[in-house]
XYZ file of C-alpha atoms in Angstrom:
704
model
C 27.332 92.948 88.098
C 30.427 90.857 88.946
C 33.980 92.122 88.433
C 36.256 90.595 85.841
C 38.733 88.161 87.445
C 42.263 89.493 88.038
C 44.401 86.841 86.351
C 47.774 88.584 86.877
C 47.283 89.017 90.619
C 46.055 85.436 90.971
C 49.131 84.093 89.161
C 51.474 86.146 91.360
C 49.728 85.023 94.518
C 49.953 81.335 93.551
C 53.733 81.739 93.119
C 54.008 83.421 96.521
C 52.101 80.585 98.155
C 54.355 77.947 96.575
C 57.500 79.906 97.533
C 56.612 80.111 101.228
C 55.161 76.576 101.403
C 52.007 77.819 103.098
C 48.586 76.490 102.139
C 46.588 79.663 102.479
C 43.415 78.739 100.700
C 41.336 75.637 100.161
C 39.594 75.080 96.833
C 35.977 74.083 97.139
C 34.550 74.996 93.783
C 35.408 73.752 90.335
C 37.100 76.117 87.942
C 35.052 77.092 84.937
C 36.332 77.751 81.434
C 35.548 81.448 81.731
C 37.092 81.970 85.221
C 39.983 79.562 85.852
C 41.096 80.832 89.255
C 40.995 79.550 92.860
C 37.757 79.699 94.807
C 37.877 80.201 98.568
C 35.204 79.178 101.022
C 34.361 82.045 103.342
C 32.360 81.173 106.422
C 30.271 84.215 106.996
C 27.715 85.092 109.609
C 24.661 84.346 107.445
C 23.413 82.751 104.279
C 23.644 84.506 101.010
C 20.272 85.318 99.694
C 19.466 85.902 96.122
C 17.122 88.804 96.797
C 19.429 91.252 98.511
C 18.104 90.899 102.057
C 19.262 92.885 105.057
C 21.360 90.196 106.781
C 24.950 91.248 107.766
C 26.768 93.604 110.112
C 25.307 96.991 110.515
C 22.212 96.021 108.623
C 23.840 96.527 105.264
C 22.506 94.622 102.283
C 24.564 91.819 100.801
C 25.294 91.501 97.136
C 23.089 89.136 95.214
C 26.079 87.569 93.419
C 28.145 85.064 95.545
C 31.196 85.507 93.274
C 31.424 89.171 94.254
C 31.374 88.351 97.981
C 33.957 85.608 97.659
C 36.231 87.764 95.498
C 36.161 90.583 98.055
C 36.914 88.230 100.945
C 39.702 86.617 98.960
C 41.303 90.000 98.196
C 41.239 91.035 101.879
C 42.808 87.737 103.009
C 45.491 87.983 100.318
C 46.298 91.561 101.268
C 46.728 90.587 104.915
C 49.222 87.878 104.021
C 51.170 90.281 101.780
C 51.412 92.696 104.690
C 52.639 89.887 106.958
C 55.341 88.934 104.463
C 56.513 92.522 104.213
C 56.695 92.819 107.997
C 58.785 89.653 108.149
C 61.207 91.036 105.560
C 61.490 94.357 107.395
C 62.088 92.557 110.690
C 64.837 90.389 109.176
C 66.512 93.471 107.696
C 66.381 95.346 111.023
C 67.835 92.321 112.810
C 70.687 92.178 110.280
C 71.362 95.896 110.730
C 71.394 95.615 114.528
C 73.713 92.602 114.505
C 76.076 94.395 112.118
C 76.070 97.508 114.301
C 76.835 95.486 117.435
C 79.663 93.679 115.645
C 81.058 96.995 114.387
C 80.953 98.530 117.881
C 82.685 95.502 119.408
C 85.375 95.559 116.713
C 85.934 99.282 117.199
C 86.178 98.873 121.003
C 88.678 96.023 120.629
C 90.839 97.996 118.228
C 90.622 101.144 120.359
C 91.899 99.173 123.356
C 94.689 97.585 121.307
C 95.652 100.951 119.813
C 95.527 102.843 123.092
C 99.296 103.083 123.406
C 99.830 104.442 119.912
C 101.334 107.892 119.501
C 98.714 109.103 116.981
C 96.615 110.667 119.698
C 99.484 112.816 120.977
C 100.819 114.008 117.624
C 100.455 117.629 116.556
C 98.781 116.713 113.298
C 96.185 114.544 115.003
C 95.262 117.325 117.426
C 94.852 119.732 114.498
C 92.692 117.239 112.565
C 90.552 116.606 115.646
C 89.964 120.343 116.131
C 89.092 120.633 112.434
C 86.581 117.802 112.817
C 84.834 119.587 115.695
C 84.573 122.781 113.637
C 83.186 120.894 110.637
C 80.521 119.140 112.730
C 79.422 122.459 114.268
C 79.237 124.062 110.843
C 77.164 121.162 109.511
C 74.716 121.492 112.409
C 74.409 125.201 111.728
C 73.832 124.595 108.014
C 71.211 121.911 108.697
C 69.318 124.321 110.949
C 69.423 126.988 108.239
C 68.376 124.441 105.615
C 65.226 123.361 107.458
C 64.314 127.006 108.060
C 64.517 127.655 104.331
C 67.524 129.997 104.559
C 69.603 127.803 102.320
C 67.774 129.022 99.208
C 66.867 132.513 100.439
C 69.630 133.552 102.858
C 68.815 136.365 105.246
C 70.712 139.650 105.247
C 71.901 141.497 108.308
C 69.391 144.328 108.023
C 66.268 142.202 107.683
C 67.323 139.240 109.794
C 66.033 140.675 113.075
C 62.515 139.537 112.297
C 63.818 135.960 112.149
C 65.102 136.060 115.696
C 68.532 135.650 117.223
C 69.370 132.602 115.107
C 68.589 134.491 111.925
C 70.807 137.392 112.952
C 73.697 135.034 113.783
C 73.340 133.179 110.487
C 73.213 136.424 108.504
C 76.318 137.673 110.294
C 78.055 134.334 109.569
C 77.277 134.682 105.865
C 78.825 138.114 105.872
C 81.988 136.989 107.709
C 82.625 133.976 105.518
C 82.125 135.978 102.309
C 84.374 138.893 103.293
C 87.055 137.361 105.526
C 87.210 133.559 105.230
C 86.516 132.736 101.601
C 89.203 134.976 99.967
C 92.232 133.434 101.747
C 90.787 129.943 101.251
C 90.332 130.647 97.546
C 93.903 131.932 97.344
C 95.252 128.773 98.980
C 93.113 126.698 96.631
C 94.550 128.527 93.623
C 98.122 127.924 94.821
C 97.496 124.205 95.358
C 95.757 123.971 91.998
C 98.784 125.529 90.312
C 101.119 123.069 92.066
C 98.809 120.235 91.053
C 99.022 121.300 87.407
C 102.826 121.584 87.617
C 102.998 118.081 89.076
C 100.764 116.806 86.273
C 102.986 118.410 83.632
C 106.054 116.801 85.249
C 104.370 113.408 85.127
C 103.391 113.896 81.478
C 106.993 114.799 80.594
C 108.252 111.663 82.351
C 105.717 109.514 80.483
C 106.750 111.062 77.156
C 110.399 110.382 77.987
C 109.555 106.754 78.771
C 107.632 106.416 75.484
C 110.642 107.857 73.625
C 112.943 105.285 75.246
C 110.555 102.481 74.333
C 109.986 103.768 70.795
C 113.703 104.172 70.057
C 114.559 101.009 72.038
C 117.180 102.867 74.012
C 118.996 101.053 76.780
C 122.493 100.963 78.267
C 124.948 98.673 76.486
C 127.768 96.843 78.237
C 131.155 96.789 76.482
C 132.026 93.241 77.569
C 130.243 90.067 78.577
C 131.343 87.589 81.230
C 130.915 83.865 80.648
C 128.864 81.783 83.017
C 130.930 79.753 85.475
C 128.374 76.958 85.458
C 128.663 76.505 81.672
C 132.417 76.980 81.294
C 134.714 75.438 83.881
C 137.913 76.468 82.092
C 137.267 80.215 82.235
C 140.080 82.463 83.421
C 138.837 83.658 86.799
C 141.433 86.446 86.885
C 139.338 88.310 84.326
C 136.488 88.619 86.825
C 136.789 91.605 89.183
C 136.676 91.158 92.942
C 133.131 91.718 94.249
C 132.052 92.225 97.848
C 128.414 91.339 98.597
C 126.742 92.815 101.678
C 123.454 91.705 103.247
C 122.512 94.140 106.041
C 119.750 92.797 108.271
C 118.152 93.367 111.641
C 115.866 90.795 113.269
C 114.961 89.357 109.862
C 113.617 86.073 111.170
C 111.354 85.336 108.222
C 113.647 86.063 105.262
C 117.293 85.596 106.278
C 117.537 82.119 104.731
C 116.274 83.056 101.288
C 118.492 86.150 101.022
C 121.655 84.331 102.100
C 120.846 81.358 99.899
C 120.173 83.507 96.826
C 123.491 85.329 97.185
C 125.545 82.214 97.859
C 124.507 80.494 94.622
C 125.447 83.426 92.395
C 127.149 82.520 89.137
C 130.508 84.127 89.868
C 133.930 82.675 90.697
C 133.848 81.814 94.393
C 137.415 82.968 94.943
C 136.520 86.368 93.439
C 133.521 86.954 95.704
C 133.047 87.522 99.436
C 129.677 87.648 101.201
C 129.255 89.753 104.336
C 126.187 89.028 106.449
C 125.851 92.220 108.494
C 123.553 91.274 111.340
C 122.294 94.010 113.647
C 119.780 91.757 115.389
C 119.253 92.256 119.101
C 117.468 88.902 119.457
C 119.947 86.215 120.514
C 117.889 83.402 118.999
C 117.848 85.110 115.603
C 121.608 85.671 115.831
C 122.162 81.965 116.402
C 119.928 81.031 113.471
C 121.805 83.361 111.109
C 125.170 82.094 112.344
C 124.057 78.517 111.674
C 122.960 79.474 108.160
C 126.305 81.164 107.462
C 128.186 78.146 108.798
C 126.179 75.831 106.538
C 127.203 77.777 103.422
C 130.801 78.017 104.608
C 130.957 74.235 104.658
C 129.719 74.250 101.066
C 132.726 76.236 99.951
C 131.216 79.743 99.850
C 133.401 82.601 101.106
C 130.933 84.073 103.563
C 131.438 85.719 106.953
C 129.127 86.789 109.768
C 129.479 90.228 111.360
C 127.609 91.508 114.377
C 128.092 94.949 115.905
C 128.172 95.299 119.666
C 127.111 98.948 119.487
C 124.245 99.464 117.066
C 124.441 103.117 116.043
C 123.377 104.739 112.812
C 120.978 101.953 111.844
C 121.669 100.639 108.335
C 124.150 103.390 107.483
C 126.190 102.603 110.576
C 126.078 98.907 109.760
C 127.394 99.453 106.205
C 129.988 101.959 107.390
C 131.323 99.489 109.929
C 131.575 96.746 107.295
C 133.453 98.983 104.845
C 136.086 99.743 107.475
C 137.470 96.179 107.375
C 141.048 95.870 106.072
C 140.230 93.283 103.402
C 137.759 95.652 101.650
C 140.689 97.326 99.865
C 141.146 94.135 97.810
C 137.701 94.504 96.231
C 136.628 96.776 93.396
C 132.841 96.606 93.618
C 130.250 96.085 96.345
C 126.747 94.724 95.746
C 124.103 95.436 98.399
C 120.943 93.400 99.034
C 118.422 93.895 101.806
C 117.331 90.830 103.711
C 114.155 90.186 101.710
C 115.831 90.473 98.283
C 116.578 87.430 96.165
C 118.886 88.200 93.222
C 119.016 85.756 90.333
C 122.219 83.698 89.935
C 123.297 85.770 86.898
C 122.833 89.128 88.664
C 126.562 89.959 88.760
C 127.064 88.708 85.203
C 124.449 91.218 84.016
C 125.499 94.252 86.078
C 129.296 94.243 86.492
C 130.026 94.479 82.711
C 128.606 98.020 82.586
C 131.527 99.297 84.667
C 134.082 98.142 82.102
C 135.317 101.158 80.129
C 133.165 103.606 82.162
C 135.542 104.904 84.791
C 133.099 107.646 85.850
C 130.278 105.167 86.504
C 129.536 104.804 90.218
C 126.311 102.795 90.421
C 124.426 100.179 88.432
C 120.888 99.876 89.767
C 118.604 96.925 88.996
C 114.820 96.935 89.066
C 112.708 95.416 91.812
C 110.161 92.663 91.150
C 107.660 91.521 93.754
C 106.813 87.990 94.791
C 103.555 89.025 96.483
C 102.210 91.819 94.273
C 98.872 89.976 93.888
C 98.544 89.004 97.556
C 95.897 91.608 98.452
C 94.610 95.026 97.446
C 97.357 96.842 99.341
C 100.161 95.031 97.503
C 98.431 95.616 94.156
C 98.306 99.351 94.790
C 101.963 99.393 95.887
C 102.893 97.580 92.698
C 101.311 100.409 90.657
C 103.344 103.021 92.499
C 106.677 101.220 92.319
C 106.197 100.175 88.703
C 105.905 103.849 87.779
C 108.927 104.666 89.943
C 111.210 102.171 88.211
C 109.774 102.034 84.705
C 109.353 105.794 84.310
C 111.136 107.914 86.919
C 114.376 106.009 87.310
C 114.655 104.892 83.702
C 114.070 108.411 82.300
C 116.338 110.133 84.826
C 119.007 107.485 84.373
C 119.012 107.786 80.584
C 118.747 111.566 80.183
C 120.473 112.800 83.388
C 122.658 109.873 84.537
C 121.254 110.457 88.018
C 118.535 109.028 90.250
C 118.195 108.136 93.880
C 119.834 104.895 94.949
C 117.166 102.470 96.170
C 119.330 101.130 98.988
C 119.437 97.599 97.604
C 119.728 95.557 94.385
C 122.561 97.790 93.199
C 126.314 97.529 92.594
C 128.628 100.363 93.645
C 132.174 101.114 92.627
C 133.989 101.188 95.966
C 136.208 104.050 94.793
C 133.085 106.176 94.181
C 131.812 105.446 97.684
C 135.092 106.508 99.240
C 135.401 109.593 97.029
C 131.889 110.722 98.051
C 132.596 110.439 101.772
C 131.271 106.943 102.435
C 128.169 106.050 104.395
C 126.944 108.756 106.780
C 124.567 108.327 109.696
C 122.950 111.762 109.492
C 119.600 110.710 107.918
C 117.295 107.712 107.700
C 117.728 107.626 103.885
C 121.415 106.773 103.679
C 120.898 105.438 100.148
C 119.653 108.784 98.814
C 122.351 110.599 100.785
C 125.233 108.722 99.167
C 123.615 109.047 95.727
C 123.309 112.837 96.017
C 126.893 113.232 97.248
C 128.234 110.969 94.501
C 126.361 112.986 91.853
C 127.753 116.233 93.255
C 131.260 114.749 92.838
C 130.613 114.091 89.152
C 129.854 110.359 89.231
C 127.235 108.836 86.894
C 124.563 106.211 87.427
C 123.011 103.564 85.156
C 119.594 102.000 85.625
C 119.076 98.514 84.133
C 115.368 97.921 83.585
C 115.924 94.390 82.241
C 117.585 93.036 85.386
C 115.060 92.297 88.125
C 115.572 91.355 91.735
C 112.754 89.669 93.638
C 111.638 91.165 96.930
C 108.607 91.396 99.174
C 106.034 94.175 99.561
C 104.561 95.073 102.976
C 101.247 93.271 103.331
C 99.848 95.157 106.316
C 98.904 98.811 106.382
C 100.856 99.381 109.595
C 104.116 98.165 108.003
C 103.467 100.115 104.807
C 102.680 103.292 106.746
C 105.929 103.089 108.720
C 107.895 102.468 105.536
C 106.322 105.468 103.799
C 106.961 107.693 106.816
C 110.677 106.913 106.657
C 110.790 107.297 102.876
C 109.199 110.784 103.037
C 110.770 112.227 106.182
C 114.345 111.278 105.260
C 114.474 113.287 101.981
C 113.486 116.449 103.844
C 116.253 115.875 106.385
C 118.688 115.402 103.533
C 117.462 118.504 101.686
C 118.181 120.683 104.717
C 121.660 119.197 105.048
C 122.804 119.290 101.431
C 121.051 122.375 100.015
C 124.124 124.618 100.246
C 126.376 121.755 99.119
C 124.305 121.575 95.927
C 124.708 125.317 95.334
C 128.491 125.157 95.917
C 129.075 122.036 93.816
C 130.811 122.109 90.426
C 128.041 120.410 88.477
C 126.110 122.380 85.843
C 123.260 124.711 86.765
C 120.857 122.463 84.861
C 121.722 119.552 87.149
C 121.539 121.812 90.209
C 118.075 123.008 89.179
C 116.982 119.414 88.557
C 118.133 118.300 92.010
C 116.621 121.251 93.888
C 113.328 121.875 92.075
C 112.440 118.479 90.622
C 114.200 115.839 92.711
C 113.599 117.430 96.127
C 110.973 120.196 96.039
C 108.460 118.983 93.455
C 108.532 115.216 94.066
C 109.403 115.096 97.769
C 107.856 118.268 99.253
C 105.211 119.748 96.953
C 103.488 116.460 96.100
C 102.525 115.486 99.686
C 101.800 119.140 100.571
C 99.238 119.898 97.880
C 97.728 116.401 97.959
C 96.899 116.616 101.669
C 95.995 120.311 101.697
C 93.841 120.200 98.590
C 91.785 117.065 99.199
C 91.733 116.842 103.011
C 91.362 120.525 103.973
C 90.450 122.857 101.111
C 87.832 120.662 99.437
C 85.842 119.989 102.661
C 86.048 123.682 103.620
C 84.691 124.826 100.252
C 81.511 122.924 101.087
C 80.990 125.168 104.136
C 82.428 128.273 102.464
C 80.763 128.071 99.040
C 82.121 131.498 98.101
C 85.446 129.676 97.544
C 85.232 126.813 95.117
C 87.227 124.054 93.474
C 86.198 123.363 89.886
C 85.376 119.858 88.720
C 88.606 119.968 86.695
C 90.616 119.829 89.923
C 88.309 117.478 91.800
C 87.782 114.877 89.088
C 89.507 115.266 85.731
C 93.105 116.103 86.665
C 93.253 113.397 89.398
C 91.815 110.954 86.883
C 94.491 111.895 84.358
C 97.224 111.513 86.991
C 95.926 108.060 87.904
C 95.853 106.951 84.264
C 99.434 108.140 83.750
C 100.582 106.387 86.920
C 99.007 103.085 85.969
C 100.414 102.939 82.413
C 103.595 101.015 83.424
C 101.364 98.356 85.043
C 98.489 97.966 82.522
C 97.185 94.786 84.165
C 96.319 96.892 87.213
C 93.930 99.109 85.256
C 90.803 97.657 87.009
C 92.201 99.127 90.251
C 92.473 102.686 88.961
C 89.688 104.072 91.189
C 90.963 102.392 94.406
C 94.444 103.616 93.480
C 93.264 107.231 93.176
C 91.420 107.094 96.498
C 94.231 105.281 98.307
C 96.897 107.730 97.130
C 94.867 110.594 98.575
C 94.420 108.570 101.757
C 98.182 108.080 102.091
C 98.692 111.844 101.752
C 98.144 112.314 105.491
C 101.067 109.981 106.290
C 103.327 111.520 103.647
C 102.446 115.078 104.689
C 103.127 114.294 108.340
C 106.461 112.684 107.439
C 107.457 115.583 105.190
C 106.738 118.170 107.893
C 108.536 116.178 110.601
C 111.613 115.781 108.403
C 111.648 119.421 107.311
C 111.335 120.818 110.840
C 113.365 118.085 112.586
C 110.609 116.656 114.754
C 111.439 113.556 116.787
C 109.606 111.096 114.548
C 111.777 112.063 111.567
C 114.732 110.136 113.029
C 112.689 107.052 113.845
C 113.830 103.895 112.043
C 111.472 100.932 112.036
C 112.418 97.811 110.099
C 109.685 96.989 107.585
C 107.951 93.788 108.625
C 108.392 90.875 106.198
C 106.472 87.631 106.040
C 108.814 85.505 103.933
C 106.143 84.522 101.427
C 108.566 82.811 99.063
C 111.080 81.344 101.482
C 110.021 77.672 101.379
C 109.842 77.437 97.581
C 113.110 79.301 97.111
C 114.984 77.170 99.627
C 114.101 74.046 97.666
C 115.269 75.731 94.472
C 118.502 76.839 96.143
C 119.239 73.293 97.238
C 118.828 72.051 93.648
C 120.716 74.880 91.960
C 123.626 74.890 94.387
C 124.811 71.371 93.511
C 126.330 72.076 90.025
C 127.846 75.337 91.288
C 129.785 73.738 94.155
C 131.455 70.638 92.802
C 134.667 71.457 94.673
C 132.954 71.629 98.032
C 131.978 68.686 100.223
C 128.536 68.770 101.727
C 128.729 67.294 105.222
C 125.817 65.434 106.698
C 126.237 67.236 109.993
C 125.605 70.626 108.416
C 122.405 69.395 106.872
C 121.234 67.995 110.179
C 122.125 71.244 111.870
C 120.109 73.180 109.315
C 117.042 71.000 109.939
C 117.430 71.473 113.659
C 117.671 75.235 113.312
C 114.658 75.308 110.999
C 112.664 73.402 113.620
C 113.700 75.939 116.223
C 112.651 78.736 113.884
C 109.213 77.183 113.393
C 108.705 76.818 117.134
C 109.709 80.418 117.764
C 107.302 81.557 115.059
C 104.393 79.692 116.690
C 105.184 81.094 120.123
C 105.029 84.690 118.926
C 102.438 87.163 120.069
C 99.012 87.212 118.438
C 98.694 90.103 116.028
C 95.715 92.422 116.025
C 94.241 94.878 113.611
C 94.820 98.445 114.692
C 92.856 101.654 114.691
C 94.448 104.652 112.948
C 92.996 107.788 114.473
C 94.188 110.375 111.967
C 92.629 108.469 109.092
C 89.375 107.956 111.009
C 89.115 111.637 111.927
C 89.651 112.626 108.294
C 87.031 110.063 107.243
C 84.432 111.754 109.450
C 85.492 115.192 108.143
C 85.028 114.130 104.524
C 81.748 112.333 105.181
C 80.442 115.380 107.037
C 81.445 117.582 104.121
C 79.690 115.178 101.744
C 76.436 115.699 103.677
C 76.866 119.464 103.297
C 77.570 118.956 99.604
C 74.373 116.934 99.290
C 72.376 119.847 100.695
C 73.861 122.067 97.994
C 73.220 119.472 95.258
C 76.870 119.490 94.135
C 77.087 116.232 92.211
C 80.754 115.536 91.488
C 81.932 117.030 94.787
C 79.469 114.910 96.747
C 80.524 111.652 95.127
C 84.221 112.419 95.519
C 83.840 113.346 99.197
C 81.676 110.286 99.858
C 84.009 107.738 98.285
C 87.127 109.441 99.632
C 85.601 109.427 103.112
C 84.802 105.724 102.789
C 88.401 105.123 101.680
C 89.728 106.874 104.797
C 87.278 104.880 106.922
C 88.445 101.551 105.469
C 92.093 102.447 106.051
C 91.429 103.868 109.521
C 89.755 100.621 110.590
C 92.732 98.674 109.167
C 90.541 96.830 106.671
C 93.065 96.990 103.840
C 95.997 94.624 103.479
C 96.557 91.442 105.440
C 93.774 90.810 107.930
C 94.619 89.315 111.315
C 92.393 88.231 114.165
């Protein structure tokens, strides 16, 4: 009796044949109405007989129905081709895997060779992380051995482990040691970090509520006067405008010096009531000549601008500003505005900030908000934008409104010169001279105002190396300053509420505790709890509280909400850099006094220069623009382009601390998988991948 035809399989096989363009079968029989499928001619070893004779291999009888024989042969041939297709797919996949592995090994070798001179390998923290990695790998091997022996679900005890051999005795003794001696202190440390984590969360919630209150009540500082625009009113009395000194400190700022100088020189302020100081600390002679040419060009346009270069470069930026303030003509000026080399203030910047000083004799600083020209350039700049948006929108606005105090950002701010002098001026004792002068001014009773509506364009670091160096300086300097000014805070005449705010909130909680618990909790305690299960971190600490913190941090930048998960993982990844910087600053290690200028790329320089050329014409009617200066500018720009092209080829780097932590977390995730701990496994896996991506320098601007 013949089998019923398999229509579904035949239809699938016809599609496979058409897809691969292979003519597998040849039709030799007509399709009937009852069985419309392909017939295949099979050339066998003998004729088919209707009576069931004994012809065939092994003397076996053939079927009397030819359709049965053909159907069986067809099925065997089809199955063989399916197997061939599967083997081809497997071979292509293995070839892709091997090529990817070879490419990964070559990339790693190239980056190891290019990163061979880095100081990561010799740092104390890296040596500690490397030792921790070795311990974790050994523990994982031990746990895998116990798992395959079945001890993971029925652990042996010391008394009955002798029958299991030496390995069983060692494992039983290890279980006893970790339960009695290792797990309790680890659990205690976990509880302390959890408490600090909750305190930090409460602080962030309070800041968010304060920001909501400001928004709901529409609270903002109000200026008592308003200055008229010079461009709109030529008959204004310039004597009513105070004298303003503008300083642009820079050091080897090849990419951005033009846009910063140009933005300042076209400010809408009486030219005779404004002086621009270009404070160049560059040690490159070519860059010095370019900046001098730029200053000379604007001098010929009628701008009061001077070029200053120190022969002895001490104290970094603080020394540069201190040297500039020692000039005799500074006594003729009432205010000083400071802009770093990559900042581009709007022409009405002074018109919007100087009025707040009128009638507020105890006001020392008016700080404007930063805005970023390259916040959407890559993932790294997007994540930085989330952080800094919270810093300005929430931290500085709330502290400025309720406490009249916040840390000076070092740029995009206007100082009362009298307040600077009364507070002791610029000091060279730390790498955060901006925070230093702000703390000393607050201790002398001066007040600050933050203007959230006034924005100053600047540039975010686009490479992880530049961002890491910037964050190291930003987190080591505050610890230096805390050591130096702790007793000054206690002896000051400000109220105890302000003293407590400066010590516990400004310094300890936000500058010391945050990087400490973040690194300790997620890079040490969590992996260790996988190997010491007697100590545990609840899912509340691993998942829900970090998720809440990320949501609160991203509220000031709601358009960045799709990046909330990368933001959470990246912040934990940066904890190793911040922790290392905090420790080096607190204990005065050598790296705490290291100052590295943040690398800029000048993303907006060409567009802004064209705008400056157009906007400068109506503001400089009294000045004559000489053809020679324009030619000189073109010549210098050509020289700049040539020097850019002749620079060294950049390479991606390899960050060893991040890579070592990636392997630690991934190893712990394998141990978590053995224990079937769901949320811990996923967190360790994705956090380990995040460290791996950062360690291989795959975030930010990619270079060949």
